[in-house]
CSV table of C-alpha atoms and ligand atoms in Angstrom, one decimal:
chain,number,residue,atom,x,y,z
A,27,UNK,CA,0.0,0.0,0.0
A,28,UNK,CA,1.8,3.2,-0.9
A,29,UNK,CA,-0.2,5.6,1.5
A,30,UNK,CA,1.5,6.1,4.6
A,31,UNK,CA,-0.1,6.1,8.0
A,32,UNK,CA,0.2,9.0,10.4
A,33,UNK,CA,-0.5,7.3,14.0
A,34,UNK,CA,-2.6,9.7,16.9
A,35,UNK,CA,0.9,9.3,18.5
A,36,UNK,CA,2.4,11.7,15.5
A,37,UNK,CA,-0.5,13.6,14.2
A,38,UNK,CA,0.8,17.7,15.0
A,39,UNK,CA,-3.0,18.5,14.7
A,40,UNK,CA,-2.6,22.1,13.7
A,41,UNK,CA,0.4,21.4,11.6
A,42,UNK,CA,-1.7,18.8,9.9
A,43,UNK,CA,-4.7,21.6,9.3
A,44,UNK,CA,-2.5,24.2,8.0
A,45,UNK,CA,-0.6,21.5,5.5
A,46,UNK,CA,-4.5,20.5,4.2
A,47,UNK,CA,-5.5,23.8,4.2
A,48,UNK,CA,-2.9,24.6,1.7
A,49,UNK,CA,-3.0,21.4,-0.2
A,50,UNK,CA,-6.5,21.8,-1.0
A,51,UNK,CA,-6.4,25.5,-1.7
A,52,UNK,CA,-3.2,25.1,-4.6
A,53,UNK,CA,-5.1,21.9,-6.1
A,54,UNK,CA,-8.4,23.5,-6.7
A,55,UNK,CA,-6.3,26.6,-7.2
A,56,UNK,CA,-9.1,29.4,-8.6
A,57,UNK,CA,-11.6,26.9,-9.7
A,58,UNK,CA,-14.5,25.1,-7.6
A,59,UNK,CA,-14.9,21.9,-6.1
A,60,UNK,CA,-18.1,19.8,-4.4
A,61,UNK,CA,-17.7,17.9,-1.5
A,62,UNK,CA,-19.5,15.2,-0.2
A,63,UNK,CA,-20.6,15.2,3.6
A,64,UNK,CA,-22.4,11.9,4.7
A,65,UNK,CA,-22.3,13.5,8.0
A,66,UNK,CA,-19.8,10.9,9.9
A,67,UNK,CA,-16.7,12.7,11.7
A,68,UNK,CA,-14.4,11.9,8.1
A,69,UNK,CA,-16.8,13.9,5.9
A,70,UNK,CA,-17.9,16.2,8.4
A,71,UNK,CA,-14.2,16.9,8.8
A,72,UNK,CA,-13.4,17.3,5.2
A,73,UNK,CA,-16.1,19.8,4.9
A,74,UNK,CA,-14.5,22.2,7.7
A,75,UNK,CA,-10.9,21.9,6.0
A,76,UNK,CA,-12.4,22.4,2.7
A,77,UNK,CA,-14.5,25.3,3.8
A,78,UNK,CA,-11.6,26.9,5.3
A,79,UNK,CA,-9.5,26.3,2.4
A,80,UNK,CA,-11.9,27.4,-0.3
A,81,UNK,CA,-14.8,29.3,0.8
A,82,UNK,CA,-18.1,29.9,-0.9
A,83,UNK,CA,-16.0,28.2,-4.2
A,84,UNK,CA,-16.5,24.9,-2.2
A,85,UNK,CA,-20.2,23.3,-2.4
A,86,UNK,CA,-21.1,20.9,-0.3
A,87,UNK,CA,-23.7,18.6,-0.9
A,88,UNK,CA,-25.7,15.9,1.3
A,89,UNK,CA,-27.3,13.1,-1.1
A,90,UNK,CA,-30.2,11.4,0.4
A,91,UNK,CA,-30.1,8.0,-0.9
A,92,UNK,CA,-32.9,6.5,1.6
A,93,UNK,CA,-30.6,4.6,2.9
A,94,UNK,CA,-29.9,7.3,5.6
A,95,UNK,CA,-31.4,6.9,9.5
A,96,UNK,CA,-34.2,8.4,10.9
A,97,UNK,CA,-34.0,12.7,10.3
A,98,UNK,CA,-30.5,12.4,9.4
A,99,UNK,CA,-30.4,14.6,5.9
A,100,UNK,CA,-32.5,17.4,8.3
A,101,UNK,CA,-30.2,17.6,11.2
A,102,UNK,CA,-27.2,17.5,9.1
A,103,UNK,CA,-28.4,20.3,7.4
A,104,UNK,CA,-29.5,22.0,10.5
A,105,UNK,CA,-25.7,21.7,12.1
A,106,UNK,CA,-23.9,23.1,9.2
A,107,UNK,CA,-25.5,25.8,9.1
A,108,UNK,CA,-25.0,26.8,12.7
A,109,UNK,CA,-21.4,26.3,11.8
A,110,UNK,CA,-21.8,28.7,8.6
A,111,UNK,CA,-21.6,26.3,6.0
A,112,UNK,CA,-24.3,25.8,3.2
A,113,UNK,CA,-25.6,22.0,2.6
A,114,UNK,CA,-27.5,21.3,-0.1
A,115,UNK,CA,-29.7,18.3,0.1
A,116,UNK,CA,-30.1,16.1,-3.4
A,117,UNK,CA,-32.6,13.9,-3.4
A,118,UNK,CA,-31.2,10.7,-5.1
A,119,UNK,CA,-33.2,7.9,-3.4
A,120,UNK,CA,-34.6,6.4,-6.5
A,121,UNK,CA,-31.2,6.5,-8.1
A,122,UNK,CA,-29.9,4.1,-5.3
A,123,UNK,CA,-33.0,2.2,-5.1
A,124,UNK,CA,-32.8,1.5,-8.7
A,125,UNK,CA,-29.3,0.2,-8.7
A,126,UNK,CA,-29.6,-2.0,-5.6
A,127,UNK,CA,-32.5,-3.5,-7.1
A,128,UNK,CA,-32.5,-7.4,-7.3
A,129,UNK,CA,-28.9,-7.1,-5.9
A,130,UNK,CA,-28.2,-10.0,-2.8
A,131,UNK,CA,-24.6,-10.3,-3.4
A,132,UNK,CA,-23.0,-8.1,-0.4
A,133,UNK,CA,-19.7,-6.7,-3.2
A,134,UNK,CA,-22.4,-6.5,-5.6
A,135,UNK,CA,-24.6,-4.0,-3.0
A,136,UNK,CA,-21.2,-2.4,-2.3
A,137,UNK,CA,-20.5,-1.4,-6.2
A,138,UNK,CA,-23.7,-0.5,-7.0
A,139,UNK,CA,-23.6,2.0,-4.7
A,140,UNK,CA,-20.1,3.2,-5.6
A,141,UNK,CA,-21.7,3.7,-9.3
A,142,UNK,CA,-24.7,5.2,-7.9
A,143,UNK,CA,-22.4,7.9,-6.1
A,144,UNK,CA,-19.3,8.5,-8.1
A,145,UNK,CA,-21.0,7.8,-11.7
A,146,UNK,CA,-24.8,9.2,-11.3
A,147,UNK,CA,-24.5,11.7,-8.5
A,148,UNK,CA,-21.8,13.4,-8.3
A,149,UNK,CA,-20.9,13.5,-12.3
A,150,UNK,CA,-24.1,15.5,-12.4
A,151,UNK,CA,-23.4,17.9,-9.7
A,152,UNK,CA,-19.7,18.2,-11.2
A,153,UNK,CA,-21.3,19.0,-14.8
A,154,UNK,CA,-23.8,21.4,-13.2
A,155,UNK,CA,-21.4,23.4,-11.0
A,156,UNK,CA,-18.3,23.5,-13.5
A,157,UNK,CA,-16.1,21.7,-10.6
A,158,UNK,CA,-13.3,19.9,-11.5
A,159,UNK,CA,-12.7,18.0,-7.9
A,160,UNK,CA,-14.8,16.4,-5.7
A,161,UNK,CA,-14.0,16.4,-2.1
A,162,UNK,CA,-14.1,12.8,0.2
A,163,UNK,CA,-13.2,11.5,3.8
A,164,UNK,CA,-11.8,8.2,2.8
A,165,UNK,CA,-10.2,7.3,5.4
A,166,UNK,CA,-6.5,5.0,6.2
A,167,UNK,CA,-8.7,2.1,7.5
A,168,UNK,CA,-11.1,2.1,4.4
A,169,UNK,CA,-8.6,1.7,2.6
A,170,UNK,CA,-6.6,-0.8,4.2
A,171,UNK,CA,-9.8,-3.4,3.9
A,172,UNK,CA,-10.2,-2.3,0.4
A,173,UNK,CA,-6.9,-3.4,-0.7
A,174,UNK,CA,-6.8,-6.4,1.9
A,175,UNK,CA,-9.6,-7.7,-0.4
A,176,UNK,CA,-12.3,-7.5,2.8
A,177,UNK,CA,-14.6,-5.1,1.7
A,178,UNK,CA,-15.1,-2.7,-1.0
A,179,UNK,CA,-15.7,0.4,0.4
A,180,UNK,CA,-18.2,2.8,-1.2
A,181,UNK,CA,-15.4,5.5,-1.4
A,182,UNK,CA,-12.4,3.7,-2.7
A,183,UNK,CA,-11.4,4.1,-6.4
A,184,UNK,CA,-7.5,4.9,-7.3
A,185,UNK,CA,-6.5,1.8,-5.0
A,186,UNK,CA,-9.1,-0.7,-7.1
A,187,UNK,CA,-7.7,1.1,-10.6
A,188,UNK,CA,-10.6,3.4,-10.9
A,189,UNK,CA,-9.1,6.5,-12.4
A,190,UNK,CA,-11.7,8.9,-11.4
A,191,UNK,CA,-11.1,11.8,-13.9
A,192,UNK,CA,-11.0,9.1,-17.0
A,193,UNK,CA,-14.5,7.1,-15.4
A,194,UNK,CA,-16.2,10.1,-14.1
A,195,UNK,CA,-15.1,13.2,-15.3
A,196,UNK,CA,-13.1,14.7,-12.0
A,197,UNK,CA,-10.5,14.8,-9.5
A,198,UNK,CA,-10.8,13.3,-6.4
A,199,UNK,CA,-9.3,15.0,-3.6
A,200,UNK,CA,-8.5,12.8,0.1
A,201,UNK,CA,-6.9,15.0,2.9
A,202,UNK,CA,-7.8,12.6,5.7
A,203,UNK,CA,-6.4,9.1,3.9
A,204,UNK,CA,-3.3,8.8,6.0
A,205,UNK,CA,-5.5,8.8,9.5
A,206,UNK,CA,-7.6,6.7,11.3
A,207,UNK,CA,-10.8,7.4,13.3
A,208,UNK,CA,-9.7,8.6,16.6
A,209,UNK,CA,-7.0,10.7,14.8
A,210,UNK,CA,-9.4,12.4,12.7
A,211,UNK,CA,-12.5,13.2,15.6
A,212,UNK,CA,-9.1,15.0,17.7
A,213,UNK,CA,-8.6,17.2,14.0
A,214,UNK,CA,-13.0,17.7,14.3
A,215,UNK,CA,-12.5,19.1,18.0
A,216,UNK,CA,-9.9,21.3,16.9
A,217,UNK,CA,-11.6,22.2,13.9
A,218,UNK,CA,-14.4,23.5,15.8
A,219,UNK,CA,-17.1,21.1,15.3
A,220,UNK,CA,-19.3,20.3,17.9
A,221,UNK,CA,-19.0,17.5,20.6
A,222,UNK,CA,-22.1,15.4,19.2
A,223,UNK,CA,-20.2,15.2,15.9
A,224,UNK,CA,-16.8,15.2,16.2
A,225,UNK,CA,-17.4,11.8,18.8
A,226,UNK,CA,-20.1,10.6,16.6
A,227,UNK,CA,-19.9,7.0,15.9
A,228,UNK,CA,-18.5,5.9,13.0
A,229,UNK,CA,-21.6,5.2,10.2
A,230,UNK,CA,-20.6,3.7,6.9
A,231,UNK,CA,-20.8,5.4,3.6
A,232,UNK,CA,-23.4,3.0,2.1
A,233,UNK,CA,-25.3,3.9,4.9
A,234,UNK,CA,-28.5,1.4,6.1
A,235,UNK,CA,-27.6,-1.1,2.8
A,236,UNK,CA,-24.1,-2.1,5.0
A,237,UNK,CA,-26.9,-3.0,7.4
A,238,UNK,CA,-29.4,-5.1,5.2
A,239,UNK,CA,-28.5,-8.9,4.0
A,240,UNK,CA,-30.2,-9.9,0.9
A,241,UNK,CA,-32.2,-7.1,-1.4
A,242,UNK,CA,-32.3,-3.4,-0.1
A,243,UNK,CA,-35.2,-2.6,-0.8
A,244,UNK,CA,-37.3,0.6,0.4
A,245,UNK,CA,-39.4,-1.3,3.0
A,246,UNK,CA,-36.3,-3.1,3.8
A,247,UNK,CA,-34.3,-0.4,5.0
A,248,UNK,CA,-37.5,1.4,6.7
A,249,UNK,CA,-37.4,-1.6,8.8
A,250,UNK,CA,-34.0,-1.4,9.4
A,251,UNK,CA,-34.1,2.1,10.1
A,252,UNK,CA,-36.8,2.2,12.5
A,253,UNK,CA,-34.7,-0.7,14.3
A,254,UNK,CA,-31.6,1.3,14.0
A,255,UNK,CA,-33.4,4.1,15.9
A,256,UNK,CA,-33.9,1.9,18.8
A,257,UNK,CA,-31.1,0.5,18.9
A,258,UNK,CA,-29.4,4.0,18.9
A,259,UNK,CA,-31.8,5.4,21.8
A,260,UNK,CA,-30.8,2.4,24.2
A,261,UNK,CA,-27.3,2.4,23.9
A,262,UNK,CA,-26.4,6.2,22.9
A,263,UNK,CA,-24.8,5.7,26.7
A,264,UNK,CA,-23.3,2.6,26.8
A,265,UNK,CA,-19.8,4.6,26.0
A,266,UNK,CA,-19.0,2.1,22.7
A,267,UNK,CA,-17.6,2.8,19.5
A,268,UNK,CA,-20.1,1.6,17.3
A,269,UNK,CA,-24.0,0.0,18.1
A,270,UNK,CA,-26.1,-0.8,15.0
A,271,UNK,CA,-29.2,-2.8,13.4
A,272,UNK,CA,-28.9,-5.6,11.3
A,273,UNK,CA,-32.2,-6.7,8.9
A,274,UNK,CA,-31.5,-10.8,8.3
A,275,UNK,CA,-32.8,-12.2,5.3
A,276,UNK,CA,-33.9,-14.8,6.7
A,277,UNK,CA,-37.6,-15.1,8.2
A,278,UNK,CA,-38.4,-17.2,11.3
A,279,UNK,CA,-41.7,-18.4,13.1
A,280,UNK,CA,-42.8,-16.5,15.7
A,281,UNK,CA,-45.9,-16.5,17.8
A,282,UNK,CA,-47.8,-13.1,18.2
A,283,UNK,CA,-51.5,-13.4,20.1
A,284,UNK,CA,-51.4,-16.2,20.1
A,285,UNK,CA,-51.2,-17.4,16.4
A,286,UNK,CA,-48.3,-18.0,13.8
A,287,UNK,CA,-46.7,-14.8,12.4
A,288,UNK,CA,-43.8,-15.9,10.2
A,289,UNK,CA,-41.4,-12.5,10.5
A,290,UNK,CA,-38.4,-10.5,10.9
A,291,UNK,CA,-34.9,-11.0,12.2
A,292,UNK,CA,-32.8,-8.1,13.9
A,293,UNK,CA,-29.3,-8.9,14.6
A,294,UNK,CA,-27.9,-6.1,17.6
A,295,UNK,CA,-24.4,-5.4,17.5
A,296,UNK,CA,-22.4,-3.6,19.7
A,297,UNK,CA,-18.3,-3.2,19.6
A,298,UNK,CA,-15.5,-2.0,21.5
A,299,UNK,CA,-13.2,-0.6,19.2
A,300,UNK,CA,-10.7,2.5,18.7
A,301,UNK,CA,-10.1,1.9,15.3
A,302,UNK,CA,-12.3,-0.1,13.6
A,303,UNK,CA,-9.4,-2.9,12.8
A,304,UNK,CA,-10.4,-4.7,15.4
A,305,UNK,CA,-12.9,-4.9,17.9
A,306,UNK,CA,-14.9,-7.1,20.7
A,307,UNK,CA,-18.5,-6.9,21.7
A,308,UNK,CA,-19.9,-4.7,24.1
A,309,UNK,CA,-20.7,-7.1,27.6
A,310,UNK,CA,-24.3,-5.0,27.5
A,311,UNK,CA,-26.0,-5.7,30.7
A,312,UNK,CA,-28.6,-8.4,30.7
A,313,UNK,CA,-31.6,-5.9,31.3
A,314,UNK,CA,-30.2,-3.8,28.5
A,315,UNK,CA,-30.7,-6.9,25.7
A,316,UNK,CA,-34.2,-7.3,27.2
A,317,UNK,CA,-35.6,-4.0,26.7
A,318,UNK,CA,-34.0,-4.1,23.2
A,319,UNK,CA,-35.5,-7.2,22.7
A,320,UNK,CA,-38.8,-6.0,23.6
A,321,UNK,CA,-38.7,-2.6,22.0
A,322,UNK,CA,-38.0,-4.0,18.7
A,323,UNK,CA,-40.6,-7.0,19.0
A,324,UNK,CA,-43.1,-4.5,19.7
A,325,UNK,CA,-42.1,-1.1,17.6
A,326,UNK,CA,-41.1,-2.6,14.9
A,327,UNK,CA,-43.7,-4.1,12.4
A,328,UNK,CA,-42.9,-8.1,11.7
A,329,UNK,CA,-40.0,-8.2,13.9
A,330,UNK,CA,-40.3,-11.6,15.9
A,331,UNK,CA,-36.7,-12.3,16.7
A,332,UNK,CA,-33.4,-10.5,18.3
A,333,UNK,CA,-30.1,-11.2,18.6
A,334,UNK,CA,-27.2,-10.4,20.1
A,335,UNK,CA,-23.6,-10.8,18.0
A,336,UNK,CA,-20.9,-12.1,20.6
A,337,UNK,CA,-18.4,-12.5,18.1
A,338,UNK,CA,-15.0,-10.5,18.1
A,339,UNK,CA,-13.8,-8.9,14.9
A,340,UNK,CA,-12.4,-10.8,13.3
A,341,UNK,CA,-14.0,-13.0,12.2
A,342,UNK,CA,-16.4,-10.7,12.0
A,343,UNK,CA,-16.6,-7.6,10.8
A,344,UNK,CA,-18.3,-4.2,12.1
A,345,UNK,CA,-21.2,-4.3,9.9
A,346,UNK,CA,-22.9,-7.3,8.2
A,347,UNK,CA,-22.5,-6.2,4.4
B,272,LIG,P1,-16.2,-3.2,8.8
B,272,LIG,O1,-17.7,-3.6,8.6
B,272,LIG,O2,-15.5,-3.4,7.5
B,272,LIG,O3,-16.2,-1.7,9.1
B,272,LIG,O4,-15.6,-3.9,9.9
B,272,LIG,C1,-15.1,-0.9,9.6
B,272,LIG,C2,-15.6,0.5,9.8
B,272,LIG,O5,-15.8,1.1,8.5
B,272,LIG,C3,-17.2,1.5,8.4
B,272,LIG,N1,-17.6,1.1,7.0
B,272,LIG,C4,-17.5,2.0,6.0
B,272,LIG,N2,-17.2,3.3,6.0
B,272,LIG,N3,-17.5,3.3,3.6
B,272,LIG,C5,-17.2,3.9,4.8
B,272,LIG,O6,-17.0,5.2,4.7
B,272,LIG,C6,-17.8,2.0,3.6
B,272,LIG,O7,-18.1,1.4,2.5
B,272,LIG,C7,-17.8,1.3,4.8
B,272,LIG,N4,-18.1,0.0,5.2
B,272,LIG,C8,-17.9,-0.1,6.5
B,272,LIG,C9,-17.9,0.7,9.5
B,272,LIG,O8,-19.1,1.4,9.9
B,272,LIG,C10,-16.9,0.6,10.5
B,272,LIG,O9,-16.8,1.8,11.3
């Protein structure tokens, strides 16, 4: 892998600001660029760094793919602007929908939404604005799994021979590639961003499909979602890095008033983690896993069965897709 790694241990946090700042001001140089916020600490980062660096001649954009959780495109929205930055919302939820249709395989899921970003959305806004560079919070760990052949994620190109300006018609620019997680929310706190998003936890760029086995399909991911919303409620103070929803695609038999109801699956998971390279479950206390487990059965429309994954990373990994 030719990127280097910069450890928490070495990152000079304003030295590092000052160096991005100035990269991403002599790229762009007088031109314009989009950026893409997904509103996780890496693009919410980005967006401050690029702001600083280029002004109004940065636009940053939020795309709504469906596939975001409950109120999430809103209150994205809603923080930005109390920091002075514009967001524009893009409704592209039957773009996504429309690639991930008939799609089970979990790479397959993964690359459809890589096209639906890089090659639908943000071509258009590109041709639209005039930019020539799109701003991204790919991060050291993305690509690390990437390359190791683990996962494609949503936001890797260069590193799987995707030459962005040849396949889609612009630069790509990366300032946080050499850091991992708890490097970049220090850079967040001393970039000014508020507490509830620079400690965020980490939520993956293909949003509620990493969360979805099988076909993503609208009522899929609003059962997901409202599960995800739950899940997030009840363990907001457990102190982890990371607590999500999981939609099986399996059914099971379940019993509800007393007749057969044939429903849902919801996998919990909860990890331990500082980096996302590795990680152990949460030891949630026993009351904790009921109420979940009862919340969901009850909230949630066809859910008849929660679990709880025990298993350490690896062999698993954070998120089921
Ligand atoms: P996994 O599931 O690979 O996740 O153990 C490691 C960390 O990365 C997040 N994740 C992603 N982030 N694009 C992202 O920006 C992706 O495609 C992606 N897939 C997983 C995940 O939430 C966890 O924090």
């Amino acid at each position: 892998m030719d990127v280097k790694e910069i450890t928490l241990e070495e990152l000079d946090t304003e030295k590092f600001i000052a160096e991005k700042v100035r990269e991403i001001s002599s790229v762009v140089d007088d031109g314009v660029a989009i950026n893409a916020l997904s509103g996780g600490v890496d693009s919410a980062v980005v967006t401050m760094l690029a702001h600083r660096a280029l002004g109004d001649r940065v636009k940053t954009y939020f795309v709504d793919s469906g596939l975001m959780r409950e109120k999430e495109p809103e209150d994205i929205v809603s923080v930005f602007k109390d920091l002075g930055v514009p967001v524009e919302l893009i409704n592209a939820q039957e773009t996504f929908f429309g690639a991930l249709k008939g799609q089970t395989d979990p790479e397959d899921k993964r690359q459809a939404i890589t096209r639906s970003f890089y090659r639908d959305v943000f071509a258009q806004l590109v041709r639209e604005t005039g930019a020539k560079h799109l701003l991204q919070g790919t991060n050291y760990t993305d690509i690390e799994e990437t390359v190791a052949g683990i996962k494609r994620q949503h936001n890797i190109l260069e590193q799987l021979g995707i030459n962005p300006e040849e396949a889609y018609g612009y630069r790509v620019i990366e300032p946080l590639i050499q850091l991992r997680k708890s490097s970049i929310r220090k850079l967040g706190k001393a970039l000014g961003l508020p507490e509830e998003t620079y400690s965020r936890p980490p939520f993956p760029g293909p949003a509620l499909a990493a969360r979805v086995i099988g076909e993503v399909t609208p009522e899929r991911a609003r059962l997901v979602r409202s599960a995800t919303t739950i899940v997030e409620e009840e363990l907001s103070q457990s102190g982890a890095f990371q607590y999500l929803a999981i939609l099986h695609e399996d059914k099971v038999t379940g019993i509800r008033d007393g007749r057969r109801d044939y429903g849902f699956q919801i996998e919990v998971r909860c990890w331990e983690s500082t980096d996302a390279k590795i990680g152990s479950p949460t030891r949630l206390p026993y009351e904790v896993l009921d109420r979940l487990a009862n919340r969901i059965t009850t909230e949630v429309p066809g859910v008849v069965s929660v679990t709880y994954n025990i298993t350490r990373k690896p062999p698993s990994t954070i998120e089921a897709v």
